[in-house]
Short mmCIF file of C-alpha atoms and ligand atoms in Angstrom, two decimals:
data_model
loop_
_atom_site.label_atom_id
_atom_site.label_comp_id
_atom_site.label_asym_id
_atom_site.label_seq_id
_atom_site.Cartn_x
_atom_site.Cartn_y
_atom_site.Cartn_z
CA MET A 1356 -21.34 6.05 4.95
CA PRO A 1357 -20.01 7.13 8.21
CA SER A 1358 -17.95 10.43 7.89
CA ASN A 1359 -14.62 8.83 8.94
CA ALA A 1360 -14.15 6.21 6.10
CA VAL A 1361 -11.39 7.41 4.19
CA LEU A 1362 -11.96 4.78 1.13
CA HIS A 1363 -15.41 3.28 0.33
CA VAL A 1364 -15.44 0.31 -1.94
CA ALA A 1365 -18.91 0.54 -3.10
CA ASP A 1366 -20.92 -2.41 -4.42
CA VAL A 1367 -18.18 -3.26 -7.02
CA HIS A 1368 -18.31 -6.19 -9.56
CA LYS A 1369 -15.77 -6.92 -12.09
CA SER A 1370 -15.42 -9.81 -14.48
CA PHE A 1371 -12.98 -10.88 -16.86
CA GLY A 1372 -14.73 -12.53 -19.65
CA GLY A 1373 -16.81 -15.43 -18.03
CA LEU A 1374 -14.79 -15.19 -14.74
CA ARG A 1375 -16.17 -12.84 -11.88
CA ALA A 1376 -13.10 -11.78 -10.13
CA LEU A 1377 -15.17 -9.47 -7.83
CA SER A 1378 -18.63 -9.85 -6.64
CA ASP A 1379 -20.63 -7.62 -4.34
CA ILE A 1380 -17.63 -5.94 -2.84
CA ASP A 1381 -18.72 -3.27 -0.42
CA LEU A 1382 -15.86 -2.50 2.33
CA GLN A 1383 -14.72 0.74 4.09
CA VAL A 1384 -11.47 1.81 5.32
CA MET A 1385 -11.69 4.17 8.49
CA GLU A 1386 -9.35 6.86 8.93
CA GLY A 1387 -6.32 5.89 11.03
CA THR A 1388 -6.59 2.22 10.94
CA THR A 1389 -4.56 -0.47 9.46
CA HIS A 1390 -7.18 -2.61 7.38
CA ALA A 1391 -5.76 -5.72 5.89
CA ILE A 1392 -7.40 -7.76 2.89
CA ILE A 1393 -6.40 -11.11 2.70
CA GLY A 1394 -7.37 -14.34 0.86
CA PRO A 1395 -5.88 -17.01 -1.11
CA ASN A 1396 -4.21 -16.86 -4.37
CA GLY A 1397 -6.78 -16.07 -6.92
CA ALA A 1398 -9.22 -14.58 -4.39
CA GLY A 1399 -9.46 -11.24 -6.16
CA LYS A 1400 -6.77 -9.21 -4.04
CA SER A 1401 -4.94 -7.63 -6.81
CA THR A 1402 -7.93 -6.93 -9.06
CA LEU A 1403 -9.66 -5.11 -5.91
CA LEU A 1404 -6.27 -3.04 -5.55
CA ASN A 1405 -6.22 -2.18 -9.28
CA VAL A 1406 -9.88 -1.19 -9.08
CA CYS A 1407 -9.02 1.32 -6.10
CA ILE A 1408 -5.76 2.70 -7.82
CA GLY A 1409 -7.59 3.37 -11.19
CA ARG A 1410 -5.68 0.66 -12.83
CA LEU A 1411 -8.94 -1.35 -13.67
CA ALA A 1412 -12.45 -0.04 -14.38
CA PRO A 1413 -14.99 -2.07 -12.31
CA ASP A 1414 -18.12 -3.00 -14.11
CA THR A 1415 -20.49 -1.72 -11.76
CA GLY A 1416 -20.00 0.03 -8.50
CA ALA A 1417 -17.72 2.83 -7.33
CA VAL A 1418 -14.70 3.83 -5.36
CA VAL A 1419 -15.28 6.68 -3.02
CA PHE A 1420 -11.97 8.29 -1.62
CA ASP A 1421 -12.41 11.26 0.86
CA GLY A 1422 -16.19 11.73 0.08
CA GLU A 1423 -15.13 12.01 -3.72
CA VAL A 1424 -15.77 9.07 -6.47
CA ILE A 1425 -12.34 8.34 -7.73
CA THR A 1426 -13.54 5.72 -10.47
CA GLY A 1427 -12.93 6.94 -14.07
CA LYS A 1428 -9.83 8.79 -13.07
CA GLN A 1429 -6.41 8.16 -14.02
CA PRO A 1430 -4.01 6.35 -11.98
CA TYR A 1431 -1.67 9.32 -11.80
CA GLU A 1432 -4.45 11.63 -10.48
CA ILE A 1433 -5.55 8.99 -7.94
CA ASN A 1434 -2.05 8.87 -6.77
CA GLN A 1435 -1.87 13.02 -6.61
CA MET A 1436 -5.19 12.93 -4.46
CA GLY A 1437 -3.18 11.13 -1.83
CA ILE A 1438 -3.63 7.24 -2.68
CA VAL A 1439 0.22 5.77 -2.56
CA ARG A 1440 1.00 1.94 -3.63
CA VAL A 1441 4.08 0.58 -2.00
CA PHE A 1442 5.80 -2.64 -2.70
CA GLN A 1443 5.67 -4.24 -6.42
CA THR A 1444 5.42 -0.68 -8.02
CA PRO A 1445 6.98 1.75 -7.76
CA GLU A 1446 10.07 0.17 -8.01
CA ILE A 1447 13.58 1.56 -7.03
CA PHE A 1448 16.28 2.97 -8.83
CA PRO A 1449 19.05 0.64 -8.68
CA ASP A 1450 21.77 2.84 -9.81
CA LEU A 1451 20.66 5.84 -7.62
CA THR A 1452 21.59 6.37 -3.86
CA LEU A 1453 19.17 5.74 -1.07
CA LEU A 1454 18.76 9.34 -0.45
CA GLN A 1455 18.59 10.16 -4.45
CA ASN A 1456 15.64 7.39 -4.60
CA VAL A 1457 13.71 8.73 -1.88
CA MET A 1458 13.92 12.41 -3.55
CA VAL A 1459 12.54 11.24 -6.76
CA PRO A 1460 9.02 10.77 -5.50
CA ALA A 1461 9.60 13.72 -3.27
CA PHE A 1462 10.36 15.97 -6.36
CA ALA A 1463 7.44 14.61 -8.25
CA LYS A 1464 5.13 15.43 -5.16
CA HIS A 1465 6.27 19.08 -5.30
CA ASP A 1466 5.56 19.63 -8.82
CA GLY A 1467 6.33 23.05 -9.89
CA ALA A 1468 9.80 23.05 -8.04
CA PHE A 1469 11.20 23.56 -11.50
CA LYS A 1470 9.64 26.70 -12.11
CA LEU A 1471 11.45 28.48 -9.05
CA ASN A 1472 13.71 31.16 -9.31
CA PRO A 1473 17.32 29.57 -8.33
CA MET A 1474 17.25 30.94 -4.55
CA GLN A 1475 13.62 29.32 -4.40
CA ALA A 1476 14.91 26.15 -6.26
CA MET A 1477 17.83 25.90 -3.58
CA ALA A 1478 15.55 26.35 -0.82
CA LYS A 1479 13.25 23.74 -1.98
CA ARG A 1480 15.99 21.18 -2.66
CA THR A 1481 17.08 21.59 0.92
CA GLU A 1482 13.49 20.76 1.97
CA ILE A 1483 13.37 17.77 -0.01
CA ILE A 1484 16.41 16.40 1.22
CA ASP A 1485 15.39 17.01 4.83
CA ASP A 1486 12.29 15.12 4.13
CA ALA A 1487 13.84 12.31 2.32
CA MET A 1488 16.63 12.02 5.12
CA HIS A 1489 13.57 12.16 7.75
CA CYS A 1490 11.81 9.13 5.81
CA LEU A 1491 14.84 7.12 5.50
CA ASN A 1492 15.79 7.46 9.36
CA ASP A 1493 12.15 6.41 9.91
CA VAL A 1494 12.81 3.01 7.89
CA GLY A 1495 16.18 2.56 9.85
CA LEU A 1496 18.20 3.34 6.53
CA ALA A 1497 19.59 6.94 7.06
CA HIS A 1498 23.31 5.36 7.81
CA GLN A 1499 23.18 4.15 4.30
CA LYS A 1500 21.94 7.05 2.64
CA ASP A 1501 24.98 7.20 0.10
CA ALA A 1502 25.16 3.42 -0.85
CA VAL A 1503 23.51 2.52 -4.40
CA ALA A 1504 20.32 0.72 -4.09
CA ALA A 1505 21.21 -2.15 -5.96
CA SER A 1506 23.40 -3.20 -3.07
CA LEU A 1507 20.82 -3.67 -0.70
CA SER A 1508 19.18 -6.90 0.74
CA ARG A 1509 15.79 -7.50 -0.42
CA GLY A 1510 14.44 -6.57 3.17
CA ASP A 1511 16.19 -3.48 3.15
CA LYS A 1512 15.13 -2.58 -0.67
CA ARG A 1513 11.46 -3.09 1.02
CA ARG A 1514 12.36 -0.52 3.51
CA LEU A 1515 13.60 1.92 0.86
CA GLU A 1516 10.32 1.53 -1.08
CA LEU A 1517 8.41 2.26 2.11
CA ALA A 1518 10.74 5.59 2.49
CA MET A 1519 9.61 6.48 -1.22
CA GLY A 1520 6.03 5.94 -0.18
CA LEU A 1521 6.03 7.75 3.36
CA VAL A 1522 8.03 11.05 1.52
CA GLN A 1523 4.91 11.59 -0.26
CA ASN A 1524 2.83 12.04 2.87
CA PRO A 1525 0.02 9.60 1.78
CA ARG A 1526 -3.38 10.11 2.72
CA LEU A 1527 -3.84 6.38 2.30
CA LEU A 1528 -0.93 3.74 2.07
CA LEU A 1529 -1.65 0.64 -0.11
CA LEU A 1530 0.80 -1.95 0.93
CA ASP A 1531 0.88 -4.62 -1.85
CA GLU A 1532 1.72 -8.00 -0.28
CA PRO A 1533 4.98 -6.44 1.66
CA THR A 1534 6.61 -9.75 2.54
CA ALA A 1535 5.97 -11.61 -0.94
CA GLY A 1536 9.15 -14.04 -1.80
CA MET A 1537 10.96 -12.83 1.39
CA SER A 1538 12.93 -15.40 3.42
CA ARG A 1539 11.72 -15.52 7.21
CA HIS A 1540 14.27 -13.24 8.47
CA ASP A 1541 13.10 -10.49 5.92
CA THR A 1542 9.79 -11.15 6.58
CA ASN A 1543 10.18 -10.71 10.33
CA SER A 1544 12.03 -7.37 9.95
CA THR A 1545 9.36 -6.09 7.43
CA ILE A 1546 6.87 -6.86 9.94
CA ASP A 1547 8.38 -5.27 12.81
CA LEU A 1548 9.18 -2.14 10.48
CA LEU A 1549 5.39 -1.98 9.79
CA LYS A 1550 4.41 -2.46 13.55
CA LYS A 1551 6.49 0.86 14.14
CA PHE A 1552 3.97 2.67 11.76
CA LYS A 1553 0.99 1.20 13.59
CA GLY A 1554 -0.41 3.72 15.85
CA ARG A 1555 0.87 7.21 13.90
CA GLY A 1556 -2.64 7.56 12.49
CA MET A 1557 -1.82 7.12 9.15
CA THR A 1558 -4.27 5.14 7.21
CA LYS A 1559 -3.08 1.86 5.81
CA VAL A 1560 -4.48 -0.95 3.64
CA ILE A 1561 -2.29 -4.07 3.52
CA ILE A 1562 -3.27 -6.73 0.81
CA GLU A 1563 -1.47 -9.99 1.62
CA HIS A 1564 -2.21 -13.69 1.01
CA ASP A 1565 -0.06 -14.89 3.96
CA MET A 1566 -2.77 -14.68 6.94
CA HIS A 1567 -0.24 -14.96 9.52
CA VAL A 1568 1.60 -11.86 8.41
CA VAL A 1569 -1.00 -9.25 9.08
CA PHE A 1570 -3.04 -10.40 12.21
CA SER A 1571 -0.44 -8.68 14.45
CA LEU A 1572 -0.83 -5.66 12.32
CA ALA A 1573 -4.37 -5.16 11.55
CA ASP A 1574 -6.89 -3.34 13.30
CA ARG A 1575 -9.67 -5.04 10.80
CA VAL A 1576 -9.62 -7.79 8.36
CA THR A 1577 -11.37 -8.21 5.20
CA VAL A 1578 -11.13 -11.68 3.95
CA LEU A 1579 -11.83 -12.29 0.15
CA ALA A 1580 -12.34 -15.77 -1.26
CA GLN A 1581 -13.34 -16.56 -4.89
CA GLY A 1582 -14.07 -12.80 -5.65
CA ARG A 1583 -16.36 -12.14 -2.49
CA ILE A 1584 -16.02 -11.15 1.19
CA ILE A 1585 -16.36 -14.24 3.36
CA ALA A 1586 -15.40 -12.30 6.41
CA ASP A 1587 -15.13 -8.84 7.77
CA GLY A 1588 -14.18 -7.94 11.15
CA PRO A 1589 -11.45 -7.49 14.05
CA PRO A 1590 -8.67 -10.03 13.69
CA ASP A 1591 -9.51 -12.29 16.42
CA GLN A 1592 -12.98 -12.47 15.30
CA VAL A 1593 -12.00 -13.38 11.57
CA ARG A 1594 -9.38 -15.86 12.79
CA GLY A 1595 -11.70 -17.84 14.14
CA ASN A 1596 -14.28 -17.84 11.50
CA PRO A 1597 -14.72 -21.61 10.06
CA LYS A 1598 -15.62 -20.13 6.72
CA VAL A 1599 -11.99 -18.43 6.76
CA GLN A 1600 -10.31 -21.58 8.09
CA GLU A 1601 -11.80 -23.62 5.29
CA ALA A 1602 -11.20 -20.81 2.21
CA TYR A 1603 -7.39 -21.16 3.30
CA LEU A 1604 -7.12 -25.12 3.81
CA GLY A 1605 -9.22 -25.48 0.52
CA GLY A 1606 -7.60 -22.91 -1.44
CA THR A 1607 -4.37 -22.94 -3.52
CA HIS A 1608 -2.31 -21.22 -0.72
P1 ADP B 1742 -5.03 -12.51 -6.14
O1 ADP B 1742 -4.39 -11.14 -6.34
O2 ADP B 1742 -6.11 -12.62 -4.78
O3 ADP B 1742 -4.24 -13.69 -6.06
P2 ADP B 1742 -6.33 -11.68 -8.60
O4 ADP B 1742 -7.26 -10.71 -8.34
O5 ADP B 1742 -4.91 -11.61 -9.04
O6 ADP B 1742 -6.16 -12.55 -7.19
O7 ADP B 1742 -7.02 -12.89 -9.69
C1 ADP B 1742 -8.56 -12.85 -9.39
C2 ADP B 1742 -9.16 -13.96 -10.28
O8 ADP B 1742 -9.08 -13.10 -11.40
C3 ADP B 1742 -8.11 -15.32 -10.81
O9 ADP B 1742 -8.91 -16.14 -11.05
C4 ADP B 1742 -7.33 -14.51 -11.88
O10 ADP B 1742 -6.92 -15.67 -12.73
C5 ADP B 1742 -8.10 -13.64 -12.66
N1 ADP B 1742 -7.84 -12.55 -13.23
C6 ADP B 1742 -6.83 -11.67 -12.68
N2 ADP B 1742 -6.43 -10.39 -13.72
C7 ADP B 1742 -7.07 -11.21 -14.86
C8 ADP B 1742 -6.94 -10.86 -16.32
N3 ADP B 1742 -6.18 -9.38 -16.68
N4 ADP B 1742 -7.60 -11.45 -17.04
C9 ADP B 1742 -8.45 -12.41 -16.83
N5 ADP B 1742 -8.39 -12.95 -15.65
C10 ADP B 1742 -7.94 -12.30 -14.60
MG1 MG B 1743 -2.58 -11.13 -6.32
#
């Protein structure tokens, strides 16, 4: 494995009863890249994601993160190691303000903050508010910091979720179908937002069934179909691959 692979899914197989959801999955996500994992519905994307974050155990194979085998670890342990999943979960807190929403994962990240003496706790709180505001600003929501999260549009809720992920300062950010169920307008605004974060050096994996969403964002694309990798490479190379065209035209997409 090259030294700059942040994540290595090594020869993973996963079946549900007689159904092979993942077969022979071997893929590497390189440091600082945006790596898209795409495929039609039922291809195995969610299963792969759940294997990576510790929600599902692979039947065989392993997941290596930052050189350490994480297979068998609990989801919270994997999260603490720096793999942060956004969209779909964690959900936002609808009754809290935007700032409070982003402060929750920031506090969780600084565990031990509650054991501080009052002066230290005050300083820590100020630091956490600064971090949270910085992230809200990054996603374009700073001006609405005191609004209640429930009042946001769907696109803005995704922005808020992204801020909640960013405040954890992830080593690897997993974006789970960032535009699922969105209007064209909200989809475009989410793509524009994600483009802003491209090139910042953060390693990102985007799981997506709509291949058009990811081609403008990804440095590398892995295509899954029926639990197998059918193509892997730079977007332009993958886009022209007849197997990929066929998987999409023949699939349930
Ligand atoms: P995708 O996210 O690409 O749409 P999934 O990973 O959700 O695909 O599903 C891959 C295959 O595994 C599908 O055939 C799906 O029905 C099946 N599957 C997923 N999760 C389970 C489960 N918990 N039990 C049984 N079958 C499952
Ligand atoms: Mg899925």
